PDB file of C-alpha atoms in Angstrom:
ATOM      1  CA  MET A   1    -203.468  -5.333  79.558  1.00 83.00           C
ATOM      2  CA  LYS A   2    -203.909  -8.202  77.117  1.00 90.00           C
ATOM      3  CA  THR A   3    -202.087  -8.462  73.832  1.00 93.00           C
ATOM      4  CA  LEU A   4    -203.816  -8.864  70.506  1.00 93.00           C
ATOM      5  CA  LEU A   5    -202.885 -12.543  70.396  1.00 93.00           C
ATOM      6  CA  GLU A   6    -204.300 -13.164  73.871  1.00 93.00           C
ATOM      7  CA  VAL A   7    -207.567 -11.431  72.983  1.00 94.00           C
ATOM      8  CA  LEU A   8    -207.764 -13.363  69.721  1.00 94.00           C
ATOM      9  CA  GLN A   9    -207.343 -16.673  71.504  1.00 95.00           C
ATOM     10  CA  SER A  10    -209.735 -15.930  74.360  1.00 94.00           C
ATOM     11  CA  GLY A  11    -212.399 -14.695  71.935  1.00 94.00           C
ATOM     12  CA  THR A  12    -211.956 -17.776  69.774  1.00 95.00           C
ATOM     13  CA  ASP A  13    -212.389 -20.031  72.807  1.00 95.00           C
ATOM     14  CA  TYR A  14    -215.544 -18.132  73.825  1.00 94.00           C
ATOM     15  CA  LEU A  15    -217.142 -18.465  70.390  1.00 94.00           C
ATOM     16  CA  ALA A  16    -216.239 -22.150  70.211  1.00 94.00           C
ATOM     17  CA  ARG A  17    -217.919 -22.764  73.565  1.00 94.00           C
ATOM     18  CA  GLN A  18    -221.026 -21.002  72.258  1.00 91.00           C
ATOM     19  CA  GLY A  19    -221.143 -23.382  69.306  1.00 89.00           C
ATOM     20  CA  CYS A  20    -220.160 -20.877  66.601  1.00 89.00           C
ATOM     21  CA  ASP A  21    -218.795 -22.371  63.395  1.00 85.00           C
ATOM     22  CA  GLU A  22    -215.329 -21.265  62.283  1.00 90.00           C
ATOM     23  CA  ALA A  23    -214.735 -19.588  65.620  1.00 92.00           C
ATOM     24  CA  ARG A  24    -211.163 -18.447  64.933  1.00 94.00           C
ATOM     25  CA  ALA A  25    -211.930 -16.971  61.515  1.00 93.00           C
ATOM     26  CA  THR A  26    -214.971 -15.220  62.987  1.00 93.00           C
ATOM     27  CA  MET A  27    -212.877 -13.736  65.777  1.00 95.00           C
ATOM     28  CA  GLN A  28    -210.308 -12.553  63.233  1.00 95.00           C
ATOM     29  CA  HIS A  29    -213.018 -10.818  61.235  1.00 93.00           C
ATOM     30  CA  LEU A  30    -214.415  -9.108  64.332  1.00 95.00           C
ATOM     31  CA  MET A  31    -211.008  -7.954  65.539  1.00 94.00           C
ATOM     32  CA  ALA A  32    -210.049  -6.626  62.125  1.00 93.00           C
ATOM     33  CA  HIS A  33    -213.374  -4.772  62.023  1.00 92.00           C
ATOM     34  CA  VAL A  34    -212.859  -3.158  65.434  1.00 93.00           C
ATOM     35  CA  LEU A  35    -209.198  -2.314  64.789  1.00 93.00           C
ATOM     36  CA  HIS A  36    -209.910  -1.004  61.259  1.00 90.00           C
ATOM     37  CA  CYS A  37    -207.455  -3.277  59.496  1.00 90.00           C
ATOM     38  CA  ASN A  38    -207.575  -6.433  57.386  1.00 87.00           C
ATOM     39  CA  ARG A  39    -207.164  -9.934  58.791  1.00 88.00           C
ATOM     40  CA  THR A  40    -203.641 -10.306  57.421  1.00 89.00           C
ATOM     41  CA  ALA A  41    -202.509  -7.224  59.348  1.00 90.00           C
ATOM     42  CA  LEU A  42    -203.419  -8.909  62.640  1.00 92.00           C
ATOM     43  CA  TYR A  43    -200.473 -11.290  62.302  1.00 88.00           C
ATOM     44  CA  SER A  44    -197.960  -8.455  62.415  1.00 89.00           C
ATOM     45  CA  GLN A  45    -199.488  -7.027  65.602  1.00 89.00           C
ATOM     46  CA  PHE A  46    -199.725 -10.035  67.921  1.00 92.00           C
ATOM     47  CA  ASP A  47    -197.756  -8.275  70.669  1.00 91.00           C
ATOM     48  CA  ARG A  48    -199.751  -5.086  70.474  1.00 90.00           C
ATOM     49  CA  PRO A  49    -201.635  -4.208  73.713  1.00 92.00           C
ATOM     50  CA  ILE A  50    -205.415  -3.934  73.260  1.00 91.00           C
ATOM     51  CA  GLN A  51    -206.908  -0.861  74.888  1.00 89.00           C
ATOM     52  CA  GLU A  52    -210.138  -0.978  76.893  1.00 89.00           C
ATOM     53  CA  ALA A  53    -211.739   1.405  74.391  1.00 90.00           C
ATOM     54  CA  GLU A  54    -211.157  -1.285  71.759  1.00 90.00           C
ATOM     55  CA  LEU A  55    -212.274  -4.175  73.950  1.00 92.00           C
ATOM     56  CA  ALA A  56    -215.694  -2.692  74.783  1.00 92.00           C
ATOM     57  CA  PRO A  57    -217.113  -2.774  71.216  1.00 94.00           C
ATOM     58  CA  LEU A  58    -215.453  -6.138  70.609  1.00 94.00           C
ATOM     59  CA  ARG A  59    -217.231  -7.638  73.630  1.00 93.00           C
ATOM     60  CA  GLN A  60    -220.578  -6.394  72.299  1.00 94.00           C
ATOM     61  CA  LEU A  61    -219.938  -7.936  68.903  1.00 95.00           C
ATOM     62  CA  LEU A  62    -218.952 -11.240  70.512  1.00 94.00           C
ATOM     63  CA  LYS A  63    -222.183 -11.338  72.523  1.00 94.00           C
ATOM     64  CA  ARG A  64    -224.277 -10.630  69.450  1.00 93.00           C
ATOM     65  CA  ARG A  65    -222.467 -13.292  67.415  1.00 92.00           C
ATOM     66  CA  ALA A  66    -222.878 -15.837  70.219  1.00 91.00           C
ATOM     67  CA  ALA A  67    -226.600 -15.010  70.249  1.00 89.00           C
ATOM     68  CA  GLY A  68    -226.821 -16.069  66.601  1.00 88.00           C
ATOM     69  CA  GLU A  69    -226.573 -12.754  64.766  1.00 90.00           C
ATOM     70  CA  PRO A  70    -224.895 -13.379  61.394  1.00 91.00           C
ATOM     71  CA  LEU A  71    -221.301 -12.265  61.027  1.00 92.00           C
ATOM     72  CA  GLN A  72    -222.198 -10.332  57.869  1.00 92.00           C
ATOM     73  CA  HIS A  73    -224.700  -8.233  59.823  1.00 91.00           C
ATOM     74  CA  LEU A  74    -222.120  -7.494  62.498  1.00 93.00           C
ATOM     75  CA  LEU A  75    -219.548  -6.409  59.942  1.00 93.00           C
ATOM     76  CA  GLY A  76    -222.122  -4.549  57.871  1.00 92.00           C
ATOM     77  CA  SER A  77    -220.769  -5.891  54.603  1.00 93.00           C
ATOM     78  CA  THR A  78    -219.764  -9.018  52.736  1.00 93.00           C
ATOM     79  CA  GLU A  79    -217.636  -9.787  49.706  1.00 93.00           C
ATOM     80  CA  PHE A  80    -219.324 -10.825  46.480  1.00 95.00           C
ATOM     81  CA  PHE A  81    -217.562 -11.135  43.142  1.00 94.00           C
ATOM     82  CA  ARG A  82    -214.495  -9.323  44.533  1.00 92.00           C
ATOM     83  CA  ARG A  83    -216.552  -6.336  45.728  1.00 95.00           C
ATOM     84  CA  GLU A  84    -217.782  -5.271  49.157  1.00 95.00           C
ATOM     85  CA  PHE A  85    -221.583  -5.082  49.449  1.00 97.00           C
ATOM     86  CA  LEU A  86    -223.495  -3.657  52.381  1.00 96.00           C
ATOM     87  CA  THR A  87    -225.491  -6.342  54.181  1.00 94.00           C
ATOM     88  CA  ASP A  88    -228.034  -6.116  56.971  1.00 92.00           C
ATOM     89  CA  ALA A  89    -231.401  -7.482  58.035  1.00 89.00           C
ATOM     90  CA  ARG A  90    -233.208  -5.818  55.109  1.00 91.00           C
ATOM     91  CA  ALA A  91    -232.219  -8.536  52.635  1.00 92.00           C
ATOM     92  CA  LEU A  92    -230.920 -12.079  52.261  1.00 89.00           C
ATOM     93  CA  ILE A  93    -227.230 -12.575  52.997  1.00 90.00           C
ATOM     94  CA  PRO A  94    -225.502 -13.438  49.679  1.00 90.00           C
ATOM     95  CA  ARG A  95    -224.611 -17.122  49.320  1.00 89.00           C
ATOM     96  CA  PRO A  96    -221.465 -18.416  47.587  1.00 89.00           C
ATOM     97  CA  GLU A  97    -223.571 -20.346  45.051  1.00 92.00           C
ATOM     98  CA  THR A  98    -225.001 -17.090  43.729  1.00 95.00           C
ATOM     99  CA  GLU A  99    -221.536 -16.031  42.584  1.00 96.00           C
ATOM    100  CA  GLU A 100    -221.502 -19.181  40.441  1.00 97.00           C
ATOM    101  CA  LEU A 101    -224.848 -18.158  38.927  1.00 97.00           C
ATOM    102  CA  VAL A 102    -223.475 -14.733  37.995  1.00 97.00           C
ATOM    103  CA  GLU A 103    -220.433 -16.311  36.339  1.00 97.00           C
ATOM    104  CA  MET A 104    -222.668 -18.592  34.272  1.00 97.00           C
ATOM    105  CA  VAL A 105    -224.933 -15.734  33.225  1.00 98.00           C
ATOM    106  CA  LEU A 106    -221.965 -13.609  32.115  1.00 97.00           C
ATOM    107  CA  LYS A 107    -220.736 -16.435  29.886  1.00 97.00           C
ATOM    108  CA  LYS A 108    -224.119 -16.654  28.120  1.00 97.00           C
ATOM    109  CA  ILE A 109    -224.782 -12.950  27.570  1.00 96.00           C
ATOM    110  CA  PRO A 110    -224.258 -11.989  23.901  1.00 92.00           C
ATOM    111  CA  ALA A 111    -221.729  -9.372  22.805  1.00 92.00           C
ATOM    112  CA  HIS A 112    -224.314  -6.714  21.907  1.00 93.00           C
ATOM    113  CA  PRO A 113    -225.820  -4.313  24.500  1.00 95.00           C
ATOM    114  CA  VAL A 114    -228.523  -5.972  26.592  1.00 97.00           C
ATOM    115  CA  ARG A 115    -231.349  -5.082  28.943  1.00 97.00           C
ATOM    116  CA  VAL A 116    -231.196  -7.003  32.221  1.00 97.00           C
ATOM    117  CA  LEU A 117    -233.804  -7.577  34.923  1.00 97.00           C
ATOM    118  CA  ASP A 118    -232.764  -8.813  38.366  1.00 98.00           C
ATOM    119  CA  MET A 119    -236.006 -10.113  39.877  1.00 97.00           C
ATOM    120  CA  GLY A 120    -236.033 -10.470  43.675  1.00 95.00           C
ATOM    121  CA  THR A 121    -232.859  -8.409  43.839  1.00 96.00           C
ATOM    122  CA  GLY A 122    -232.517  -8.189  47.638  1.00 95.00           C
ATOM    123  CA  SER A 123    -229.287  -6.318  48.336  1.00 95.00           C
ATOM    124  CA  GLY A 124    -228.769  -5.922  44.591  1.00 97.00           C
ATOM    125  CA  ILE A 125    -225.759  -8.208  44.300  1.00 97.00           C
ATOM    126  CA  ILE A 126    -226.733  -9.909  41.028  1.00 97.00           C
ATOM    127  CA  GLY A 127    -227.940  -6.897  39.064  1.00 98.00           C
ATOM    128  CA  ILE A 128    -225.227  -4.559  40.325  1.00 98.00           C
ATOM    129  CA  THR A 129    -222.491  -7.089  39.595  1.00 98.00           C
ATOM    130  CA  LEU A 130    -223.830  -7.639  36.072  1.00 98.00           C
ATOM    131  CA  ALA A 131    -224.008  -3.878  35.478  1.00 98.00           C
ATOM    132  CA  LEU A 132    -220.409  -3.416  36.618  1.00 98.00           C
ATOM    133  CA  GLU A 133    -219.049  -6.430  34.746  1.00 97.00           C
ATOM    134  CA  LEU A 134    -220.896  -5.707  31.498  1.00 97.00           C
ATOM    135  CA  ARG A 135    -220.070  -1.977  31.523  1.00 95.00           C
ATOM    136  CA  GLU A 136    -221.066  -0.471  28.153  1.00 93.00           C
ATOM    137  CA  ARG A 137    -222.795  -3.736  27.182  1.00 94.00           C
ATOM    138  CA  ALA A 138    -225.401  -3.085  29.879  1.00 96.00           C
ATOM    139  CA  ARG A 139    -227.974  -1.019  28.005  1.00 94.00           C
ATOM    140  CA  GLU A 140    -230.188  -1.029  31.098  1.00 95.00           C
ATOM    141  CA  VAL A 141    -230.244  -2.958  34.375  1.00 97.00           C
ATOM    142  CA  VAL A 142    -233.436  -3.013  36.448  1.00 96.00           C
ATOM    143  CA  LEU A 143    -233.523  -4.211  40.064  1.00 97.00           C
ATOM    144  CA  ALA A 144    -236.958  -5.442  41.189  1.00 97.00           C
ATOM    145  CA  ASP A 145    -238.151  -6.542  44.620  1.00 96.00           C
ATOM    146  CA  ILE A 146    -241.351  -6.710  46.634  1.00 95.00           C
ATOM    147  CA  SER A 147    -239.595  -5.162  49.664  1.00 95.00           C
ATOM    148  CA  PRO A 148    -238.990  -1.389  49.696  1.00 96.00           C
ATOM    149  CA  GLN A 149    -236.427  -1.918  52.447  1.00 96.00           C
ATOM    150  CA  ALA A 150    -234.443  -4.312  50.258  1.00 95.00           C
ATOM    151  CA  LEU A 151    -234.571  -1.839  47.371  1.00 97.00           C
ATOM    152  CA  ASP A 152    -233.212   0.897  49.645  1.00 97.00           C
ATOM    153  CA  LEU A 153    -230.272  -1.362  50.484  1.00 97.00           C
ATOM    154  CA  ALA A 154    -229.764  -2.211  46.813  1.00 97.00           C
ATOM    155  CA  LEU A 155    -229.660   1.479  45.905  1.00 97.00           C
ATOM    156  CA  GLU A 156    -227.113   2.142  48.652  1.00 97.00           C
ATOM    157  CA  ASN A 157    -224.920  -0.592  47.207  1.00 97.00           C
ATOM    158  CA  ALA A 158    -225.351   0.706  43.668  1.00 97.00           C
ATOM    159  CA  MET A 159    -224.350   4.232  44.675  1.00 97.00           C
ATOM    160  CA  ARG A 160    -221.332   3.064  46.673  1.00 96.00           C
ATOM    161  CA  LEU A 161    -220.084   0.910  43.804  1.00 97.00           C
ATOM    162  CA  GLY A 162    -220.950   3.303  40.997  1.00 96.00           C
ATOM    163  CA  ALA A 163    -223.400   1.000  39.210  1.00 97.00           C
ATOM    164  CA  ARG A 164    -225.942   2.493  36.792  1.00 96.00           C
ATOM    165  CA  VAL A 165    -229.243   0.768  37.617  1.00 97.00           C
ATOM    166  CA  SER A 166    -232.908   1.552  38.153  1.00 95.00           C
ATOM    167  CA  THR A 167    -235.313   0.003  40.671  1.00 95.00           C
ATOM    168  CA  VAL A 168    -238.968  -0.970  40.818  1.00 95.00           C
ATOM    169  CA  GLN A 169    -241.001  -2.178  43.788  1.00 96.00           C
ATOM    170  CA  THR A 170    -243.207  -4.985  42.570  1.00 95.00           C
ATOM    171  CA  ASP A 171    -244.627  -8.391  43.381  1.00 95.00           C
ATOM    172  CA  LEU A 172    -242.911 -10.239  40.529  1.00 95.00           C
ATOM    173  CA  PHE A 173    -244.124  -8.594  37.277  1.00 94.00           C
ATOM    174  CA  GLU A 174    -247.147  -6.824  38.743  1.00 93.00           C
ATOM    175  CA  ASN A 175    -245.706  -3.293  38.375  1.00 92.00           C
ATOM    176  CA  ILE A 176    -243.576  -3.912  35.272  1.00 92.00           C
ATOM    177  CA  PRO A 177    -245.494  -3.018  32.105  1.00 87.00           C
ATOM    178  CA  LEU A 178    -244.585  -4.661  28.842  1.00 83.00           C
ATOM    179  CA  GLU A 179    -244.636  -1.256  27.189  1.00 74.00           C
ATOM    180  CA  LYS A 180    -244.018   2.283  28.404  1.00 65.00           C
ATOM    181  CA  ALA A 181    -244.501   5.709  26.886  1.00 57.00           C
ATOM    182  CA  ALA A 182    -241.342   7.562  25.944  1.00 54.00           C
ATOM    183  CA  PRO A 183    -240.772  11.073  27.352  1.00 54.00           C
ATOM    184  CA  ARG A 184    -242.235  13.884  25.279  1.00 53.00           C
ATOM    185  CA  PRO A 185    -239.717  15.765  23.143  1.00 49.00           C
ATOM    186  CA  GLU A 186    -238.623  19.126  24.560  1.00 48.00           C
ATOM    187  CA  GLU A 187    -239.675  20.967  21.399  1.00 41.00           C
ATOM    188  CA  ALA A 188    -242.979  20.203  19.740  1.00 38.00           C
ATOM    189  CA  GLU A 189    -243.161  19.497  16.032  1.00 41.00           C
ATOM    190  CA  PRO A 190    -244.971  22.011  13.782  1.00 42.00           C
ATOM    191  CA  PRO A 191    -248.777  21.626  13.871  1.00 43.00           C
ATOM    192  CA  GLY A 192    -250.042  18.753  11.809  1.00 42.00           C
ATOM    193  CA  SER A 193    -246.647  17.060  11.386  1.00 39.00           C
ATOM    194  CA  ALA A 194    -247.083  14.372  14.039  1.00 41.00           C
ATOM    195  CA  THR A 195    -249.594  11.588  14.380  1.00 40.00           C
ATOM    196  CA  GLU A 196    -251.851  11.393  17.438  1.00 39.00           C
ATOM    197  CA  GLU A 197    -249.782   8.514  18.793  1.00 40.00           C
ATOM    198  CA  GLU A 198    -246.550  10.498  18.430  1.00 39.00           C
ATOM    199  CA  GLU A 199    -248.128  13.462  20.191  1.00 38.00           C
ATOM    200  CA  GLN A 200    -248.930  11.202  23.115  1.00 41.00           C
ATOM    201  CA  GLY A 201    -245.363   9.863  23.178  1.00 42.00           C
ATOM    202  CA  ALA A 202    -243.930   6.864  21.369  1.00 46.00           C
ATOM    203  CA  VAL A 203    -244.288   3.464  22.981  1.00 50.00           C
ATOM    204  CA  HIS A 204    -241.129   1.608  23.942  1.00 60.00           C
ATOM    205  CA  ASP A 205    -240.872  -2.155  24.390  1.00 69.00           C
ATOM    206  CA  MET A 206    -240.041  -3.102  27.983  1.00 79.00           C
ATOM    207  CA  ARG A 207    -238.810  -6.621  27.278  1.00 92.00           C
ATOM    208  CA  PHE A 208    -235.438  -7.875  28.456  1.00 97.00           C
ATOM    209  CA  ASP A 209    -232.597  -9.893  26.991  1.00 97.00           C
ATOM    210  CA  VAL A 210    -231.701 -11.442  30.365  1.00 98.00           C
ATOM    211  CA  ILE A 211    -233.872 -12.041  33.434  1.00 98.00           C
ATOM    212  CA  VAL A 212    -232.072 -13.408  36.484  1.00 98.00           C
ATOM    213  CA  ALA A 213    -233.982 -14.444  39.605  1.00 97.00           C
ATOM    214  CA  ASN A 214    -232.885 -15.742  42.985  1.00 95.00           C
ATOM    215  CA  LEU A 215    -236.364 -16.149  44.433  1.00 95.00           C
ATOM    216  CA  PRO A 216    -237.494 -17.788  47.689  1.00 90.00           C
ATOM    217  CA  TYR A 217    -237.420 -21.577  47.260  1.00 86.00           C
ATOM    218  CA  ILE A 218    -237.640 -23.069  50.771  1.00 84.00           C
ATOM    219  CA  ALA A 219    -240.874 -24.865  51.690  1.00 82.00           C
ATOM    220  CA  ASP A 220    -243.069 -23.147  54.258  1.00 87.00           C
ATOM    221  CA  GLY A 221    -242.499 -24.547  57.740  1.00 80.00           C
ATOM    222  CA  GLU A 222    -239.128 -26.131  56.957  1.00 83.00           C
ATOM    223  CA  LYS A 223    -236.816 -25.922  59.950  1.00 82.00           C
ATOM    224  CA  LEU A 224    -233.730 -23.820  59.298  1.00 75.00           C
ATOM    225  CA  ASP A 225    -230.629 -22.894  61.240  1.00 79.00           C
ATOM    226  CA  PRO A 226    -231.463 -20.034  63.664  1.00 74.00           C
ATOM    227  CA  GLU A 227    -228.849 -17.871  61.955  1.00 74.00           C
ATOM    228  CA  VAL A 228    -230.521 -18.328  58.567  1.00 74.00           C
ATOM    229  CA  MET A 229    -233.833 -17.350  60.132  1.00 72.00           C
ATOM    230  CA  ARG A 230    -232.368 -13.890  60.736  1.00 76.00           C
ATOM    231  CA  ASP A 231    -232.848 -13.258  57.015  1.00 72.00           C
ATOM    232  CA  PRO A 232    -236.233 -11.787  55.944  1.00 76.00           C
ATOM    233  CA  HIS A 233    -238.742 -14.633  55.789  1.00 75.00           C
ATOM    234  CA  THR A 234    -240.180 -13.241  52.548  1.00 78.00           C
ATOM    235  CA  ALA A 235    -236.757 -13.902  50.988  1.00 78.00           C
ATOM    236  CA  LEU A 236    -236.633 -17.496  52.238  1.00 75.00           C
ATOM    237  CA  PHE A 237    -240.001 -19.250  51.975  1.00 75.00           C
ATOM    238  CA  GLY A 238    -241.539 -19.875  48.574  1.00 77.00           C
ATOM    239  CA  GLY A 239    -244.803 -21.652  49.409  1.00 82.00           C
ATOM    240  CA  PRO A 240    -246.023 -25.046  50.683  1.00 90.00           C
ATOM    241  CA  ASN A 241    -243.637 -26.951  48.392  1.00 88.00           C
ATOM    242  CA  GLY A 242    -241.016 -24.217  48.082  1.00 87.00           C
ATOM    243  CA  TRP A 243    -241.337 -23.652  44.338  1.00 90.00           C
ATOM    244  CA  GLU A 244    -244.715 -21.871  44.141  1.00 94.00           C
ATOM    245  CA  ILE A 245    -243.247 -18.346  43.777  1.00 95.00           C
ATOM    246  CA  ILE A 246    -240.862 -19.677  41.138  1.00 96.00           C
ATOM    247  CA  GLU A 247    -243.855 -21.079  39.210  1.00 96.00           C
ATOM    248  CA  ARG A 248    -245.618 -17.699  39.398  1.00 96.00           C
ATOM    249  CA  PHE A 249    -242.463 -16.098  38.033  1.00 97.00           C
ATOM    250  CA  LEU A 250    -242.091 -18.613  35.203  1.00 97.00           C
ATOM    251  CA  ALA A 251    -245.731 -18.190  34.194  1.00 96.00           C
ATOM    252  CA  ARG A 252    -245.047 -14.582  33.131  1.00 96.00           C
ATOM    253  CA  ALA A 253    -241.302 -14.221  32.628  1.00 97.00           C
ATOM    254  CA  ARG A 254    -241.284 -15.582  29.069  1.00 96.00           C
ATOM    255  CA  ASP A 255    -243.571 -12.739  27.930  1.00 95.00           C
ATOM    256  CA  TYR A 256    -240.969 -10.264  29.193  1.00 96.00           C
ATOM    257  CA  LEU A 257    -238.120 -11.766  27.156  1.00 96.00           C
ATOM    258  CA  ASN A 258    -236.921 -10.518  23.799  1.00 95.00           C
ATOM    259  CA  GLU A 259    -236.478 -13.127  21.091  1.00 94.00           C
ATOM    260  CA  ASN A 260    -233.438 -15.277  22.003  1.00 94.00           C
ATOM    261  CA  GLY A 261    -233.475 -13.810  25.491  1.00 96.00           C
ATOM    262  CA  PHE A 262    -233.045 -16.119  28.461  1.00 98.00           C
ATOM    263  CA  ILE A 263    -233.941 -16.534  32.106  1.00 98.00           C
ATOM    264  CA  ALA A 264    -231.594 -17.862  34.795  1.00 98.00           C
ATOM    265  CA  LEU A 265    -232.672 -19.094  38.219  1.00 97.00           C
ATOM    266  CA  GLU A 266    -231.197 -20.333  41.466  1.00 97.00           C
ATOM    267  CA  ILE A 267    -233.308 -23.118  43.003  1.00 95.00           C
ATOM    268  CA  GLY A 268    -233.286 -25.640  45.840  1.00 92.00           C
ATOM    269  CA  TYR A 269    -231.127 -28.763  45.793  1.00 92.00           C
ATOM    270  CA  ASP A 270    -234.075 -31.072  45.009  1.00 93.00           C
ATOM    271  CA  GLN A 271    -236.175 -28.891  42.697  1.00 95.00           C
ATOM    272  CA  ALA A 272    -234.517 -29.330  39.282  1.00 96.00           C
ATOM    273  CA  ALA A 273    -236.992 -31.912  37.915  1.00 96.00           C
ATOM    274  CA  THR A 274    -240.048 -29.951  39.054  1.00 96.00           C
ATOM    275  CA  VAL A 275    -238.789 -26.595  37.819  1.00 97.00           C
ATOM    276  CA  THR A 276    -237.742 -27.891  34.386  1.00 97.00           C
ATOM    277  CA  GLN A 277    -241.154 -29.516  33.984  1.00 97.00           C
ATOM    278  CA  ILE A 278    -242.794 -26.183  34.813  1.00 97.00           C
ATOM    279  CA  MET A 279    -240.511 -24.368  32.352  1.00 97.00           C
ATOM    280  CA  ASP A 280    -241.352 -26.818  29.608  1.00 97.00           C
ATOM    281  CA  GLY A 281    -245.050 -26.348  30.275  1.00 96.00           C
ATOM    282  CA  TYR A 282    -244.752 -22.584  29.825  1.00 97.00           C
ATOM    283  CA  GLY A 283    -242.932 -22.890  26.523  1.00 96.00           C
ATOM    284  CA  TYR A 284    -239.299 -22.166  27.355  1.00 97.00           C
ATOM    285  CA  ASN A 285    -236.757 -23.549  24.886  1.00 96.00           C
ATOM    286  CA  TYR A 286    -233.260 -25.021  25.227  1.00 96.00           C
ATOM    287  CA  ILE A 287    -233.839 -25.715  28.916  1.00 97.00           C
ATOM    288  CA  GLU A 288    -230.799 -26.826  30.885  1.00 97.00           C
ATOM    289  CA  VAL A 289    -229.929 -27.009  34.577  1.00 97.00           C
ATOM    290  CA  LEU A 290    -226.296 -26.305  35.405  1.00 97.00           C
ATOM    291  CA  LYS A 291    -224.642 -27.704  38.512  1.00 96.00           C
ATOM    292  CA  ASP A 292    -222.947 -25.808  41.303  1.00 95.00           C
ATOM    293  CA  MET A 293    -219.456 -26.630  42.549  1.00 94.00           C
ATOM    294  CA  SER A 294    -220.912 -29.286  44.842  1.00 93.00           C
ATOM    295  CA  GLY A 295    -222.458 -31.105  41.879  1.00 95.00           C
ATOM    296  CA  ILE A 296    -226.029 -30.067  42.705  1.00 96.00           C
ATOM    297  CA  ALA A 297    -228.360 -29.181  39.810  1.00 96.00           C
ATOM    298  CA  ARG A 298    -228.929 -25.633  40.975  1.00 96.00           C
ATOM    299  CA  PHE A 299    -229.239 -23.185  38.054  1.00 97.00           C
ATOM    300  CA  PRO A 300    -232.009 -23.603  35.415  1.00 98.00           C
ATOM    301  CA  PHE A 301    -231.693 -21.649  32.159  1.00 98.00           C
ATOM    302  CA  GLY A 302    -234.374 -21.286  29.544  1.00 97.00           C
ATOM    303  CA  TYR A 303    -234.782 -19.281  26.303  1.00 97.00           C
ATOM    304  CA  ARG A 304    -237.536 -17.631  24.341  1.00 94.00           C
TER     305      ARG A 304
END
């Protein structure tokens, strides 16, 4: 019977031979997952014998990882902004750069309560994180996506983490009206005391103070790592040049902003000049593109 250390080393060697990046860290994650402990706890159990009942699921996970299945899908979750989010093939795996976007957005949100729209929400990481970080300052947070499967995953994450959000299935702004009728009051006013419009329900503005979007920005046909291709293609490819969906978004997003509201985007490494030109053409003000930790102009902001 092999010890934990022996299994860790043999699994690491196997993954390395299969060309997996960060083979040892990956093996640590898989072992911690199977043994129901954290990675740190492995170091205090190196001499522990590994039972066959524990080896069988570990072997299956190793085969799937060697075949290119993302580690996050195997574990069923990933960490984002110090929280564990469910991850699977229904939505894009969160990238580290997106955490930087959330930090930047939080710094720019005013002190008063705000309405937030997370367009192209995927697993819900941006909108849910903003809802949890803003707390009482989040007047409303809406998660929007074209994929019903992604929205199901986002709702699962919201319920697990206790985030107060709503969802809408939509192709960009197609199913998001600029105005909506308020619910009718439970008790009607005396006859003749209300206008016709009030009888039909007051109309509420549906504009937002903050719209954040991590939309597809990879050019159609661009060759990607096989592991990345496990993500939904609708969450990856943004058109012949990569920025076409972003342009469709920018064409309408400004109309959905309150005065002094802003949009924030995550874009490709070489798209800053094109995207800022598009933003300027659609009338956004105070446009700036902030850099990620690698120095890449990655995050355009624009105001109404």
